[in-house]
Amino acid sequence: MGKRWLPFASYNLWALFAPAVGQEHWHCDMKRGYAKVRKREPDVAAILAQDTVPQTIGLLAQQGIYEFHLNPQRLRDTDGVAKVFEILQLNQQSAEAQQRLNQILTQYYEHPILLKKRIFSLSRGDEGFPEPIKLYYENITFNLFAAIDCILLEPDGRLHILDLKTGHSDFDERQAFVYLLAANYLFPRQQAIASFYNLELCKWSEPITATTSQLNAIRIELARLAQRHEMEKKKYRKNPAEFDRIFPPNPGFRCQHCQFNSVCQFAV
Ligand code: SF4
């Protein structure tokens, strides 16, 4: 018998629901409608099948770090960057992506931050959906999805969940809390911390920790989001003409960078 389908939550869903601090003006709920509710409609599916430039760079940067550590000799070879560039076939990418990825790989080659660390796991970034973690809150049962880039073992025995970033946006603490919640279920006997490292800015965040009551609050927040998202999805399925009322648009200059601007009738 197949697994019972459940509402889900993830950091990505949370970010689509509510903006990070300082991003409130640009937040558009309609993007959640397209990305999570209308994702199987052919024109939306075609958009989602194509990674945006930032997504491509993020994914290939992760793969580059993975390739360096798969064979750490590449971090010593004088042509290590060129080798990884070739393995990832980066010459097939756009000029912008090639230039930024070359810089990311070169910077990492010069400062390989994971080289002297104990790496518990390091993902390539293209493994697909992680296994869901089944969580409960009151009468809500939901699946939490948390794709973790890297887990390190700290000398004091704590797990260190590291998220590798590209681009210039600020770190969002909520993502770290989602990872810490996931770690709490996956490794219940171990304490964990989380941090972000930006591969383009070579900037490491402060380590982030969470108390049991903070993790509980995050679980409750995610349960409510999962439930609300599910209800809004059902509302849309019942009455597709209500799409813009269920997922209100917020048109503005950010529409030019929105991946749905070719299908969105509100795009500016
Ligand atoms: S094009 Fe603009 S209004 Fe439409 S979904 Fe994107 S950001 Fe929202």
mmCIF file with all atom_site columns, N, CA and C in Angstrom, residues 110-148:
data_model
loop_
_atom_site.group_PDB
_atom_site.id
_atom_site.type_symbol
_atom_site.label_atom_id
_atom_site.label_alt_id
_atom_site.label_comp_id
_atom_site.label_asym_id
_atom_site.label_entity_id
_atom_site.label_seq_id
_atom_site.pdbx_PDB_ins_code
_atom_site.Cartn_x
_atom_site.Cartn_y
_atom_site.Cartn_z
_atom_site.occupancy
_atom_site.B_iso_or_equiv
_atom_site.pdbx_formal_charge
_atom_site.auth_seq_id
_atom_site.auth_comp_id
_atom_site.auth_asym_id
_atom_site.auth_atom_id
_atom_site.pdbx_PDB_model_num
ATOM 1   N N  . GLU A 1 110 ? 40.988 28.458 -3.302 1.00 0.00 ? 110 GLU A N  1
ATOM 2   C CA . GLU A 1 110 ? 41.965 29.211 -2.488 1.00 0.00 ? 110 GLU A CA 1
ATOM 3   C C  . GLU A 1 110 ? 41.651 29.137 -0.995 1.00 0.00 ? 110 GLU A C  1
ATOM 4   N N  . HIS A 1 111 ? 40.367 29.028 -0.661 1.00 0.00 ? 111 HIS A N  1
ATOM 5   C CA . HIS A 1 111 ? 39.948 28.932 0.750  1.00 0.00 ? 111 HIS A CA 1
ATOM 6   C C  . HIS A 1 111 ? 38.963 27.773 0.911  1.00 0.00 ? 111 HIS A C  1
ATOM 7   N N  . PRO A 1 112 ? 39.451 26.538 0.875  1.00 0.00 ? 112 PRO A N  1
ATOM 8   C CA . PRO A 1 112 ? 38.530 25.386 0.960  1.00 0.00 ? 112 PRO A CA 1
ATOM 9   C C  . PRO A 1 112 ? 38.065 25.171 2.410  1.00 0.00 ? 112 PRO A C  1
ATOM 10  N N  . ILE A 1 113 ? 37.004 25.828 2.769  1.00 0.00 ? 113 ILE A N  1
ATOM 11  C CA . ILE A 1 113 ? 36.590 25.892 4.182  1.00 0.00 ? 113 ILE A CA 1
ATOM 12  C C  . ILE A 1 113 ? 36.261 24.531 4.799  1.00 0.00 ? 113 ILE A C  1
ATOM 13  N N  . LEU A 1 114 ? 35.954 23.546 3.957  1.00 0.00 ? 114 LEU A N  1
ATOM 14  C CA . LEU A 1 114 ? 35.584 22.239 4.524  1.00 0.00 ? 114 LEU A CA 1
ATOM 15  C C  . LEU A 1 114 ? 36.762 21.271 4.601  1.00 0.00 ? 114 LEU A C  1
ATOM 16  N N  . LEU A 1 115 ? 37.900 21.678 4.065  1.00 0.00 ? 115 LEU A N  1
ATOM 17  C CA . LEU A 1 115 ? 39.009 20.731 3.924  1.00 0.00 ? 115 LEU A CA 1
ATOM 18  C C  . LEU A 1 115 ? 39.467 20.134 5.251  1.00 0.00 ? 115 LEU A C  1
ATOM 19  N N  . LYS A 1 116 ? 39.516 20.955 6.287  1.00 0.00 ? 116 LYS A N  1
ATOM 20  C CA . LYS A 1 116 ? 40.005 20.407 7.562  1.00 0.00 ? 116 LYS A CA 1
ATOM 21  C C  . LYS A 1 116 ? 38.865 20.021 8.498  1.00 0.00 ? 116 LYS A C  1
ATOM 22  N N  . LYS A 1 117 ? 37.658 19.999 7.965  1.00 0.00 ? 117 LYS A N  1
ATOM 23  C CA . LYS A 1 117 ? 36.491 19.648 8.795  1.00 0.00 ? 117 LYS A CA 1
ATOM 24  C C  . LYS A 1 117 ? 36.175 18.165 8.658  1.00 0.00 ? 117 LYS A C  1
ATOM 25  N N  . ARG A 1 118 ? 35.458 17.669 9.655  1.00 0.00 ? 118 ARG A N  1
ATOM 26  C CA . ARG A 1 118 ? 34.964 16.285 9.543  1.00 0.00 ? 118 ARG A CA 1
ATOM 27  C C  . ARG A 1 118 ? 33.599 16.338 8.863  1.00 0.00 ? 118 ARG A C  1
ATOM 28  N N  . ILE A 1 119 ? 33.564 15.877 7.630  1.00 0.00 ? 119 ILE A N  1
ATOM 29  C CA . ILE A 1 119 ? 32.312 15.957 6.861  1.00 0.00 ? 119 ILE A CA 1
ATOM 30  C C  . ILE A 1 119 ? 31.499 14.684 7.099  1.00 0.00 ? 119 ILE A C  1
ATOM 31  N N  . PHE A 1 120 ? 30.328 14.855 7.656  1.00 0.00 ? 120 PHE A N  1
ATOM 32  C CA . PHE A 1 120 ? 29.427 13.726 7.906  1.00 0.00 ? 120 PHE A CA 1
ATOM 33  C C  . PHE A 1 120 ? 28.632 13.422 6.628  1.00 0.00 ? 120 PHE A C  1
ATOM 34  N N  . SER A 1 121 ? 28.168 14.480 5.973  1.00 0.00 ? 121 SER A N  1
ATOM 35  C CA . SER A 1 121 ? 27.509 14.292 4.678  1.00 0.00 ? 121 SER A CA 1
ATOM 36  C C  . SER A 1 121 ? 27.636 15.566 3.861  1.00 0.00 ? 121 SER A C  1
ATOM 37  N N  . LEU A 1 122 ? 27.749 15.383 2.558  1.00 0.00 ? 122 LEU A N  1
ATOM 38  C CA . LEU A 1 122 ? 27.823 16.526 1.647  1.00 0.00 ? 122 LEU A CA 1
ATOM 39  C C  . LEU A 1 122 ? 27.038 16.131 0.408  1.00 0.00 ? 122 LEU A C  1
ATOM 40  N N  . SER A 1 123 ? 26.002 16.901 0.102  1.00 0.00 ? 123 SER A N  1
ATOM 41  C CA . SER A 1 123 ? 25.163 16.487 -1.025 1.00 0.00 ? 123 SER A CA 1
ATOM 42  C C  . SER A 1 123 ? 25.646 17.155 -2.304 1.00 0.00 ? 123 SER A C  1
ATOM 43  N N  . ARG A 1 124 ? 25.262 16.549 -3.430 1.00 0.00 ? 124 ARG A N  1
ATOM 44  C CA . ARG A 1 124 ? 25.615 17.116 -4.730 1.00 0.00 ? 124 ARG A CA 1
ATOM 45  C C  . ARG A 1 124 ? 24.595 18.170 -5.136 1.00 0.00 ? 124 ARG A C  1
ATOM 46  N N  . GLY A 1 125 ? 23.446 18.130 -4.482 1.00 0.00 ? 125 GLY A N  1
ATOM 47  C CA . GLY A 1 125 ? 22.431 19.152 -4.756 1.00 0.00 ? 125 GLY A CA 1
ATOM 48  C C  . GLY A 1 125 ? 21.395 18.740 -5.776 1.00 0.00 ? 125 GLY A C  1
ATOM 49  N N  . ASP A 1 126 ? 21.645 17.598 -6.468 1.00 0.00 ? 126 ASP A N  1
ATOM 50  C CA . ASP A 1 126 ? 20.675 17.197 -7.500 1.00 0.00 ? 126 ASP A CA 1
ATOM 51  C C  . ASP A 1 126 ? 20.076 15.822 -7.169 1.00 0.00 ? 126 ASP A C  1
ATOM 52  N N  . GLU A 1 127 ? 20.005 15.526 -5.874 1.00 0.00 ? 127 GLU A N  1
ATOM 53  C CA . GLU A 1 127 ? 19.508 14.198 -5.468 1.00 0.00 ? 127 GLU A CA 1
ATOM 54  C C  . GLU A 1 127 ? 17.979 14.101 -5.493 1.00 0.00 ? 127 GLU A C  1
ATOM 55  N N  . GLY A 1 128 ? 17.308 15.207 -5.789 1.00 0.00 ? 128 GLY A N  1
ATOM 56  C CA . GLY A 1 128 ? 15.841 15.190 -5.792 1.00 0.00 ? 128 GLY A CA 1
ATOM 57  C C  . GLY A 1 128 ? 15.300 15.440 -4.397 1.00 0.00 ? 128 GLY A C  1
ATOM 58  N N  . PHE A 1 129 ? 14.022 15.150 -4.222 1.00 0.00 ? 129 PHE A N  1
ATOM 59  C CA . PHE A 1 129 ? 13.382 15.440 -2.937 1.00 0.00 ? 129 PHE A CA 1
ATOM 60  C C  . PHE A 1 129 ? 13.974 14.615 -1.798 1.00 0.00 ? 129 PHE A C  1
ATOM 61  N N  . PRO A 1 130 ? 14.238 15.224 -0.659 1.00 0.00 ? 130 PRO A N  1
ATOM 62  C CA . PRO A 1 130 ? 14.688 14.423 0.482  1.00 0.00 ? 130 PRO A CA 1
ATOM 63  C C  . PRO A 1 130 ? 13.519 13.608 1.039  1.00 0.00 ? 130 PRO A C  1
ATOM 64  N N  . GLU A 1 131 ? 13.855 12.608 1.826  1.00 0.00 ? 131 GLU A N  1
ATOM 65  C CA . GLU A 1 131 ? 12.808 11.830 2.500  1.00 0.00 ? 131 GLU A CA 1
ATOM 66  C C  . GLU A 1 131 ? 12.014 12.752 3.423  1.00 0.00 ? 131 GLU A C  1
ATOM 67  N N  . PRO A 1 132 ? 10.699 12.692 3.382  1.00 0.00 ? 132 PRO A N  1
ATOM 68  C CA . PRO A 1 132 ? 9.934  13.572 4.279  1.00 0.00 ? 132 PRO A CA 1
ATOM 69  C C  . PRO A 1 132 ? 10.030 13.133 5.743  1.00 0.00 ? 132 PRO A C  1
ATOM 70  N N  . ILE A 1 133 ? 9.905  14.082 6.629  1.00 0.00 ? 133 ILE A N  1
ATOM 71  C CA . ILE A 1 133 ? 9.873  13.783 8.069  1.00 0.00 ? 133 ILE A CA 1
ATOM 72  C C  . ILE A 1 133 ? 8.441  14.052 8.524  1.00 0.00 ? 133 ILE A C  1
ATOM 73  N N  . LYS A 1 134 ? 7.830  13.009 9.083  1.00 0.00 ? 134 LYS A N  1
ATOM 74  C CA . LYS A 1 134 ? 6.412  13.144 9.460  1.00 0.00 ? 134 LYS A CA 1
ATOM 75  C C  . LYS A 1 134 ? 6.302  13.830 10.823 1.00 0.00 ? 134 LYS A C  1
ATOM 76  N N  . LEU A 1 135 ? 5.608  14.948 10.867 1.00 0.00 ? 135 LEU A N  1
ATOM 77  C CA . LEU A 1 135 ? 5.467  15.694 12.120 1.00 0.00 ? 135 LEU A CA 1
ATOM 78  C C  . LEU A 1 135 ? 3.996  15.888 12.451 1.00 0.00 ? 135 LEU A C  1
ATOM 79  N N  . TYR A 1 136 ? 3.757  16.180 13.719 1.00 0.00 ? 136 TYR A N  1
ATOM 80  C CA . TYR A 1 136 ? 2.377  16.331 14.198 1.00 0.00 ? 136 TYR A CA 1
ATOM 81  C C  . TYR A 1 136 ? 2.259  17.611 15.009 1.00 0.00 ? 136 TYR A C  1
ATOM 82  N N  . TYR A 1 137 ? 1.076  18.178 14.943 1.00 0.00 ? 137 TYR A N  1
ATOM 83  C CA . TYR A 1 137 ? 0.725  19.200 15.928 1.00 0.00 ? 137 TYR A CA 1
ATOM 84  C C  . TYR A 1 137 ? -0.796 19.151 16.080 1.00 0.00 ? 137 TYR A C  1
ATOM 85  N N  . GLU A 1 138 ? -1.259 18.876 17.275 1.00 0.00 ? 138 GLU A N  1
ATOM 86  C CA . GLU A 1 138 ? -2.679 18.668 17.540 1.00 0.00 ? 138 GLU A CA 1
ATOM 87  C C  . GLU A 1 138 ? -3.250 17.702 16.502 1.00 0.00 ? 138 GLU A C  1
ATOM 88  N N  . ASN A 1 139 ? -4.278 18.151 15.728 1.00 0.00 ? 139 ASN A N  1
ATOM 89  C CA . ASN A 1 139 ? -4.857 17.194 14.773 1.00 0.00 ? 139 ASN A CA 1
ATOM 90  C C  . ASN A 1 139 ? -4.225 17.300 13.385 1.00 0.00 ? 139 ASN A C  1
ATOM 91  N N  . ILE A 1 140 ? -3.105 18.032 13.289 1.00 0.00 ? 140 ILE A N  1
ATOM 92  C CA . ILE A 1 140 ? -2.461 18.196 11.979 1.00 0.00 ? 140 ILE A CA 1
ATOM 93  C C  . ILE A 1 140 ? -1.262 17.256 11.872 1.00 0.00 ? 140 ILE A C  1
ATOM 94  N N  . THR A 1 141 ? -1.239 16.481 10.809 1.00 0.00 ? 141 THR A N  1
ATOM 95  C CA . THR A 1 141 ? -0.061 15.662 10.501 1.00 0.00 ? 141 THR A CA 1
ATOM 96  C C  . THR A 1 141 ? 0.481  16.178 9.181  1.00 0.00 ? 141 THR A C  1
ATOM 97  N N  . PHE A 1 142 ? 1.767  16.405 9.118  1.00 0.00 ? 142 PHE A N  1
ATOM 98  C CA . PHE A 1 142 ? 2.314  16.931 7.865  1.00 0.00 ? 142 PHE A CA 1
ATOM 99  C C  . PHE A 1 142 ? 3.719  16.404 7.623  1.00 0.00 ? 142 PHE A C  1
ATOM 100 N N  . ASN A 1 143 ? 4.149  16.497 6.376  1.00 0.00 ? 143 ASN A N  1
ATOM 101 C CA . ASN A 1 143 ? 5.497  16.083 5.989  1.00 0.00 ? 143 ASN A CA 1
ATOM 102 C C  . ASN A 1 143 ? 6.396  17.308 5.932  1.00 0.00 ? 143 ASN A C  1
ATOM 103 N N  . LEU A 1 144 ? 7.515  17.228 6.614  1.00 0.00 ? 144 LEU A N  1
ATOM 104 C CA . LEU A 1 144 ? 8.504  18.308 6.525  1.00 0.00 ? 144 LEU A CA 1
ATOM 105 C C  . LEU A 1 144 ? 9.592  17.871 5.540  1.00 0.00 ? 144 LEU A C  1
ATOM 106 N N  . PHE A 1 145 ? 9.884  18.743 4.590  1.00 0.00 ? 145 PHE A N  1
ATOM 107 C CA . PHE A 1 145 ? 10.980 18.485 3.649  1.00 0.00 ? 145 PHE A CA 1
ATOM 108 C C  . PHE A 1 145 ? 12.114 19.454 3.937  1.00 0.00 ? 145 PHE A C  1
ATOM 109 N N  . ALA A 1 146 ? 13.294 18.934 4.160  1.00 0.00 ? 146 ALA A N  1
ATOM 110 C CA . ALA A 1 146 ? 14.453 19.799 4.414  1.00 0.00 ? 146 ALA A CA 1
ATOM 111 C C  . ALA A 1 146 ? 15.662 19.188 3.713  1.00 0.00 ? 146 ALA A C  1
ATOM 112 N N  . ALA A 1 147 ? 16.066 19.808 2.610  1.00 0.00 ? 147 ALA A N  1
ATOM 113 C CA . ALA A 1 147 ? 17.232 19.302 1.856  1.00 0.00 ? 147 ALA A CA 1
ATOM 114 C C  . ALA A 1 147 ? 18.481 19.940 2.448  1.00 0.00 ? 147 ALA A C  1
ATOM 115 N N  . ILE A 1 148 ? 19.276 19.131 3.114  1.00 0.00 ? 148 ILE A N  1
ATOM 116 C CA . ILE A 1 148 ? 20.450 19.661 3.824  1.00 0.00 ? 148 ILE A CA 1
ATOM 117 C C  . ILE A 1 148 ? 21.691 19.516 2.930  1.00 0.00 ? 148 ILE A C  1
#
